[in-house]
PDB file of C-alpha atoms in Angstrom:
ATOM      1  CA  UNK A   1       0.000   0.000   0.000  1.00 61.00           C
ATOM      2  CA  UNK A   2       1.145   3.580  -0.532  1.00 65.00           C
ATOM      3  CA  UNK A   3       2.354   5.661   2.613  1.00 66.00           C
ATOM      4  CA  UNK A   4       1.256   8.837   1.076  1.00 71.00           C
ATOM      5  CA  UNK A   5      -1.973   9.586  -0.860  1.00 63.00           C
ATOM      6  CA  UNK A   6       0.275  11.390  -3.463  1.00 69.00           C
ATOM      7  CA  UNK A   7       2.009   8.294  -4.389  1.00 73.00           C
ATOM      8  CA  UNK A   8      -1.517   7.049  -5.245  1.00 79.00           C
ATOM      9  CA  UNK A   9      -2.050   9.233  -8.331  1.00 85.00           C
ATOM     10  CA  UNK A  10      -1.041   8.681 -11.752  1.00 88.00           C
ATOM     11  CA  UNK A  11       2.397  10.566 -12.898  1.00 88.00           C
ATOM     12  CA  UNK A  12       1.334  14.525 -14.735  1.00 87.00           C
ATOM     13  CA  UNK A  13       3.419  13.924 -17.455  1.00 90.00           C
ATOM     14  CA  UNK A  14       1.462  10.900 -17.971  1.00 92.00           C
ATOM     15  CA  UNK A  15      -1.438  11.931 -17.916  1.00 92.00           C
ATOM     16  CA  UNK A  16      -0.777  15.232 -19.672  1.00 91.00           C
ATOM     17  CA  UNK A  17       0.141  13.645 -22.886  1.00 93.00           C
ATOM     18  CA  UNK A  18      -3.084  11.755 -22.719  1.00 94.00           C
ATOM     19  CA  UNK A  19      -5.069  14.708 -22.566  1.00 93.00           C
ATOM     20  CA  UNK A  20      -3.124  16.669 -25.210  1.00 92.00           C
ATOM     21  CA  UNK A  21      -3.467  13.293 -27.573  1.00 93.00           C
ATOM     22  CA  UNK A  22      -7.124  13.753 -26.909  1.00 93.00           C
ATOM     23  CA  UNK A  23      -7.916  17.333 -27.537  1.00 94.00           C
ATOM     24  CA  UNK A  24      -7.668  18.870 -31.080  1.00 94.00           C
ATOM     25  CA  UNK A  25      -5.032  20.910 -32.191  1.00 92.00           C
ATOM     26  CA  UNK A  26      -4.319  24.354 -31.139  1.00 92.00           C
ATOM     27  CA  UNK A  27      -7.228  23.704 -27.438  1.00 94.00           C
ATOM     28  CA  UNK A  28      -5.429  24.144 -24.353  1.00 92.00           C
ATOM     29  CA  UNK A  29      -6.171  23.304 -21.151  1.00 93.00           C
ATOM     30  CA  UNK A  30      -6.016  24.989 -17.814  1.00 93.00           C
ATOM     31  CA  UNK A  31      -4.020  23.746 -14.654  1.00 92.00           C
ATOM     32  CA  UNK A  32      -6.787  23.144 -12.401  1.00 94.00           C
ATOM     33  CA  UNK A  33      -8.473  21.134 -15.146  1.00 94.00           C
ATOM     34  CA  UNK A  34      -5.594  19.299 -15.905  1.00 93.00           C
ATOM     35  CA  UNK A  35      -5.550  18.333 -12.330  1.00 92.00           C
ATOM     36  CA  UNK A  36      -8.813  17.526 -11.919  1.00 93.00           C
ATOM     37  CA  UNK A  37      -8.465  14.693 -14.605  1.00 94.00           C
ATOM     38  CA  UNK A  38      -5.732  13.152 -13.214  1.00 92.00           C
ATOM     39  CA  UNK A  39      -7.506  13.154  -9.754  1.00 92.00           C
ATOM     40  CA  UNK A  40     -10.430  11.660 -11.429  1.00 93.00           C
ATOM     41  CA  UNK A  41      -8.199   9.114 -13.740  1.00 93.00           C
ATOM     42  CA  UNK A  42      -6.517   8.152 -10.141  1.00 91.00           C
ATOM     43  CA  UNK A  43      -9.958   7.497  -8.927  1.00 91.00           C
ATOM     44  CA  UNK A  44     -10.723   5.301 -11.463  1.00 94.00           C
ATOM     45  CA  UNK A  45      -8.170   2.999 -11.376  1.00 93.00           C
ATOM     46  CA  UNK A  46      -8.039   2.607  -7.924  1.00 92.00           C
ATOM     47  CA  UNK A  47     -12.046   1.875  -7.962  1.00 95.00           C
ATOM     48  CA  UNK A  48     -11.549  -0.749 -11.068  1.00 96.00           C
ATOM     49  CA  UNK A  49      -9.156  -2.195  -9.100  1.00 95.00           C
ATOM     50  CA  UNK A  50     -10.659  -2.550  -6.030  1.00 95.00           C
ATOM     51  CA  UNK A  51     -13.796  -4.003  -7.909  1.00 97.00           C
ATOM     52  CA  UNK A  52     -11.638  -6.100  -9.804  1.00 97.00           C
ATOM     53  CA  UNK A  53      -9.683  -7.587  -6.769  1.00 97.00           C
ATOM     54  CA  UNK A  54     -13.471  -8.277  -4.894  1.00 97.00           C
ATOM     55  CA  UNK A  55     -14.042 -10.312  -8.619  1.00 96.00           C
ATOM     56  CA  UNK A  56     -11.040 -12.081  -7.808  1.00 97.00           C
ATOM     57  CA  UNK A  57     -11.362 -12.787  -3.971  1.00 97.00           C
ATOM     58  CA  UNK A  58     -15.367 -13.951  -4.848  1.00 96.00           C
ATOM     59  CA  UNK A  59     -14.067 -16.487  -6.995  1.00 95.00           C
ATOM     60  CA  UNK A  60     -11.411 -17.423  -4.357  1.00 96.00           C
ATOM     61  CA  UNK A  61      -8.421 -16.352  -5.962  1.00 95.00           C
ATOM     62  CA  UNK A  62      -5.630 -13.444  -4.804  1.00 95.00           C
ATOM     63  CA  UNK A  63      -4.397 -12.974  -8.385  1.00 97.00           C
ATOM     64  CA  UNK A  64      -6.665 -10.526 -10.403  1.00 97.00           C
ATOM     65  CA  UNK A  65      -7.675 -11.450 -14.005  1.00 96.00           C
ATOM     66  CA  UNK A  66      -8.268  -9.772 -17.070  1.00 95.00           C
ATOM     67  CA  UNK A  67     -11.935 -11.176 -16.634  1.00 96.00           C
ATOM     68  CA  UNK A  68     -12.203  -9.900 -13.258  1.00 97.00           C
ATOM     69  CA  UNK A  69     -11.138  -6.092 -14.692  1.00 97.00           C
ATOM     70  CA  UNK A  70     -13.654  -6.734 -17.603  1.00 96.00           C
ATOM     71  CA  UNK A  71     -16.185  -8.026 -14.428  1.00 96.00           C
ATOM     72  CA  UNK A  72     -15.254  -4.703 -12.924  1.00 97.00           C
ATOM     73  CA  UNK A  73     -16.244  -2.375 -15.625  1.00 96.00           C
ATOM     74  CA  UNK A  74     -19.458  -4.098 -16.000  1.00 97.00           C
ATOM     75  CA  UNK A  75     -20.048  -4.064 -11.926  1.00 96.00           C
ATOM     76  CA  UNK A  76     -19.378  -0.275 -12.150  1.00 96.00           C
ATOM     77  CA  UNK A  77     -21.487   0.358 -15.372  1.00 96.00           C
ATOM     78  CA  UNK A  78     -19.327   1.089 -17.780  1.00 96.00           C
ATOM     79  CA  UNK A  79     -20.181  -1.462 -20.294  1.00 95.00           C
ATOM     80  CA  UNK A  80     -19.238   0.731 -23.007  1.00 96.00           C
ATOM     81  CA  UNK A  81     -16.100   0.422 -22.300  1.00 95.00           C
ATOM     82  CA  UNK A  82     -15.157  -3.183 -23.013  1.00 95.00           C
ATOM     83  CA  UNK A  83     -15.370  -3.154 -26.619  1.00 95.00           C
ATOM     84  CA  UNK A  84     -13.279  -0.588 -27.158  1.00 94.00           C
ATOM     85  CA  UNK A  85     -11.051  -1.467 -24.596  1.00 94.00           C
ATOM     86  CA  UNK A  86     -10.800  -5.347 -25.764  1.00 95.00           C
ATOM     87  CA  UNK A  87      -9.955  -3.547 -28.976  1.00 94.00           C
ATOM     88  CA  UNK A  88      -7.133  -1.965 -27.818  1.00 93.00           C
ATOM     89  CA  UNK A  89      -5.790  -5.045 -25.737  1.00 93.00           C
ATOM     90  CA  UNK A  90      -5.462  -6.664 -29.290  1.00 92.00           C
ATOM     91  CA  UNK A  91      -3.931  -4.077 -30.895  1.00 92.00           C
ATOM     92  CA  UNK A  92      -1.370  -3.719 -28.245  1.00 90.00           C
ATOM     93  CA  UNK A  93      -0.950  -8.119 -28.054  1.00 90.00           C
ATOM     94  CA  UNK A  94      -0.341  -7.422 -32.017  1.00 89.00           C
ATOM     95  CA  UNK A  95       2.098  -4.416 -31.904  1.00 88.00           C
ATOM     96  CA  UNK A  96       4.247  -6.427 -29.521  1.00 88.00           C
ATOM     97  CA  UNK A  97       4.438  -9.618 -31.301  1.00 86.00           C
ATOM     98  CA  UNK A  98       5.133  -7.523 -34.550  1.00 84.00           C
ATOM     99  CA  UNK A  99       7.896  -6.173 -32.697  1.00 81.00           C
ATOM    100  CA  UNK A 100       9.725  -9.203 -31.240  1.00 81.00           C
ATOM    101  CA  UNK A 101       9.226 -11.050 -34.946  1.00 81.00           C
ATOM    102  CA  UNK A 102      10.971  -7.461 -36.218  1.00 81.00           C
ATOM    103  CA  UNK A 103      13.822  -7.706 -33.621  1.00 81.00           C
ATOM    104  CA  UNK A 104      14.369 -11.485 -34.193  1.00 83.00           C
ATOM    105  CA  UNK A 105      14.433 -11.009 -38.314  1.00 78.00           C
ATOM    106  CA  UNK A 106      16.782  -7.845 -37.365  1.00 80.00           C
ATOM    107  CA  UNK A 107      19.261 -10.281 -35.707  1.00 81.00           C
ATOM    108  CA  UNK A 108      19.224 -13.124 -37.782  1.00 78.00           C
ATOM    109  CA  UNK A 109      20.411 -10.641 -40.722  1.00 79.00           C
ATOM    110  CA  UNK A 110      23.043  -9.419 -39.055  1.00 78.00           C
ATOM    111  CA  UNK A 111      24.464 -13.187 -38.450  1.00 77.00           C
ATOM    112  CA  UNK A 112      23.740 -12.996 -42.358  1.00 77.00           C
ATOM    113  CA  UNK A 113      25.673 -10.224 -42.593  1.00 74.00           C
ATOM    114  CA  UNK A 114      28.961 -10.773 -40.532  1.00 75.00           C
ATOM    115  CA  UNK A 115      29.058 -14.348 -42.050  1.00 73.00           C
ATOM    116  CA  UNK A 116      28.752 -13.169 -45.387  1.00 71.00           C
ATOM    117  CA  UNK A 117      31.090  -9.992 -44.917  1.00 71.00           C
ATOM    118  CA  UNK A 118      33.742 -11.858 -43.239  1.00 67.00           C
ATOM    119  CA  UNK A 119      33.597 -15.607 -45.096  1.00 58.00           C
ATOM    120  CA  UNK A 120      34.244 -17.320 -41.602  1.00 52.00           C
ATOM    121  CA  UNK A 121      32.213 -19.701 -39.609  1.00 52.00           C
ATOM    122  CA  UNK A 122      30.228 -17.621 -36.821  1.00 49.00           C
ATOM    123  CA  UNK A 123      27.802 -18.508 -33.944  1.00 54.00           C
ATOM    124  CA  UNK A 124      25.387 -16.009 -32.863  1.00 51.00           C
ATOM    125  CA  UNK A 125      23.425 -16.187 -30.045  1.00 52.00           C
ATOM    126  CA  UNK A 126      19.636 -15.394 -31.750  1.00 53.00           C
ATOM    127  CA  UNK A 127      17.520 -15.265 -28.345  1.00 56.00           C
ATOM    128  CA  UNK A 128      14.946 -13.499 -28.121  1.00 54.00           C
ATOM    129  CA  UNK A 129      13.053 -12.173 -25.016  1.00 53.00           C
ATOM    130  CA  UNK A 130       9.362 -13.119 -24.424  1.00 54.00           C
ATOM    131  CA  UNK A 131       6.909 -10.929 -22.654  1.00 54.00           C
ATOM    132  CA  UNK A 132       8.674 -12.040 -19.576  1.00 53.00           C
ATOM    133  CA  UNK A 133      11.826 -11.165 -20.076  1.00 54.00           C
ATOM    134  CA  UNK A 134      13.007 -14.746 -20.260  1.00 55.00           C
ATOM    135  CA  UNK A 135      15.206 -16.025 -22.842  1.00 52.00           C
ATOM    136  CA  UNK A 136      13.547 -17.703 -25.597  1.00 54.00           C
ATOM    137  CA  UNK A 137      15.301 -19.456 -28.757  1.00 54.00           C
ATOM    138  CA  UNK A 138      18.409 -20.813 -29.859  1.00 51.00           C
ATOM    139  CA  UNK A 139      21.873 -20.636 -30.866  1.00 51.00           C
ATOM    140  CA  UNK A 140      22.488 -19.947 -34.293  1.00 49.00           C
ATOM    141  CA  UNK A 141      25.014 -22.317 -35.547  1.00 51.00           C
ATOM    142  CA  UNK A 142      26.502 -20.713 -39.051  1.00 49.00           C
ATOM    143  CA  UNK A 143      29.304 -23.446 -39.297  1.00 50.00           C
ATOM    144  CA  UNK A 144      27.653 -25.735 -41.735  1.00 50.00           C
TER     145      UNK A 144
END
């Protein structure tokens, strides 16, 4: 739990490029505005949350699911948010495997590369990182 209620809120930067990503070009917004949204944004996670963790502990369980958030959002009446926001969850699940298969192609052409360039036998370590941070892969053996 947080010691202060100031380490509860979200960070302003944060939350000030979401606002100026939402507004049109050339609309400013005041200080006390500002603030108020990321008071209210606080709010909100903490409430989804908290509803979210009672989804979890209901079903028995101290680890809180992306069904019990979805739960949440329903509990609290904001069904018009899952659509959009299951749209986004994919979008974000495809963005990142997009970028691993990017950053594993990237590597494998450089072992290409320096094999090619150089005319000598090479082994390249071609591990990749899964959303863990764990290793994944294997070695690349170039020698034949």
């Amino acid at each position: 739990m947080a010691e202060r209620p100031e380490d509860l809120n979200l960070p302003n930067a944060v939350v000030t490029r979401i606002i100026k990503e939402a507004l049109p070009p050339g609309v400013n917004i005041g200080k006390d505005a500002r603030l108020a949204i990321s008071k209210a944004a606080s709010v909100f996670v903490l409430y989804t949350t908290s509803c979210a963790n009672n989804n979890a502990l209901k079903s028995k369980r101290k680890t809180i699911s992306l069904n019990d958030v979805y739960g949440a959002l329903q509990d609290m009446e904001f069904d018009s948010f899952l659509e959009p926001l299951q749209a986004q969850l994919a979008a974000h699940k495809l963005a990142q495997a997009s970028k691993k298969s990017r950053k594993t192609a990237s590597r494998l052409q450089r072992v290409t590369e320096r094999v090619a360039l150089h005319d000598e036998p090479a082994q390249e370590d071609i591990r990749g990182e899964d959303e863990t941070g764990g290793v994944t892969g294997e070695a690349l053996d170039t020698t034949g």
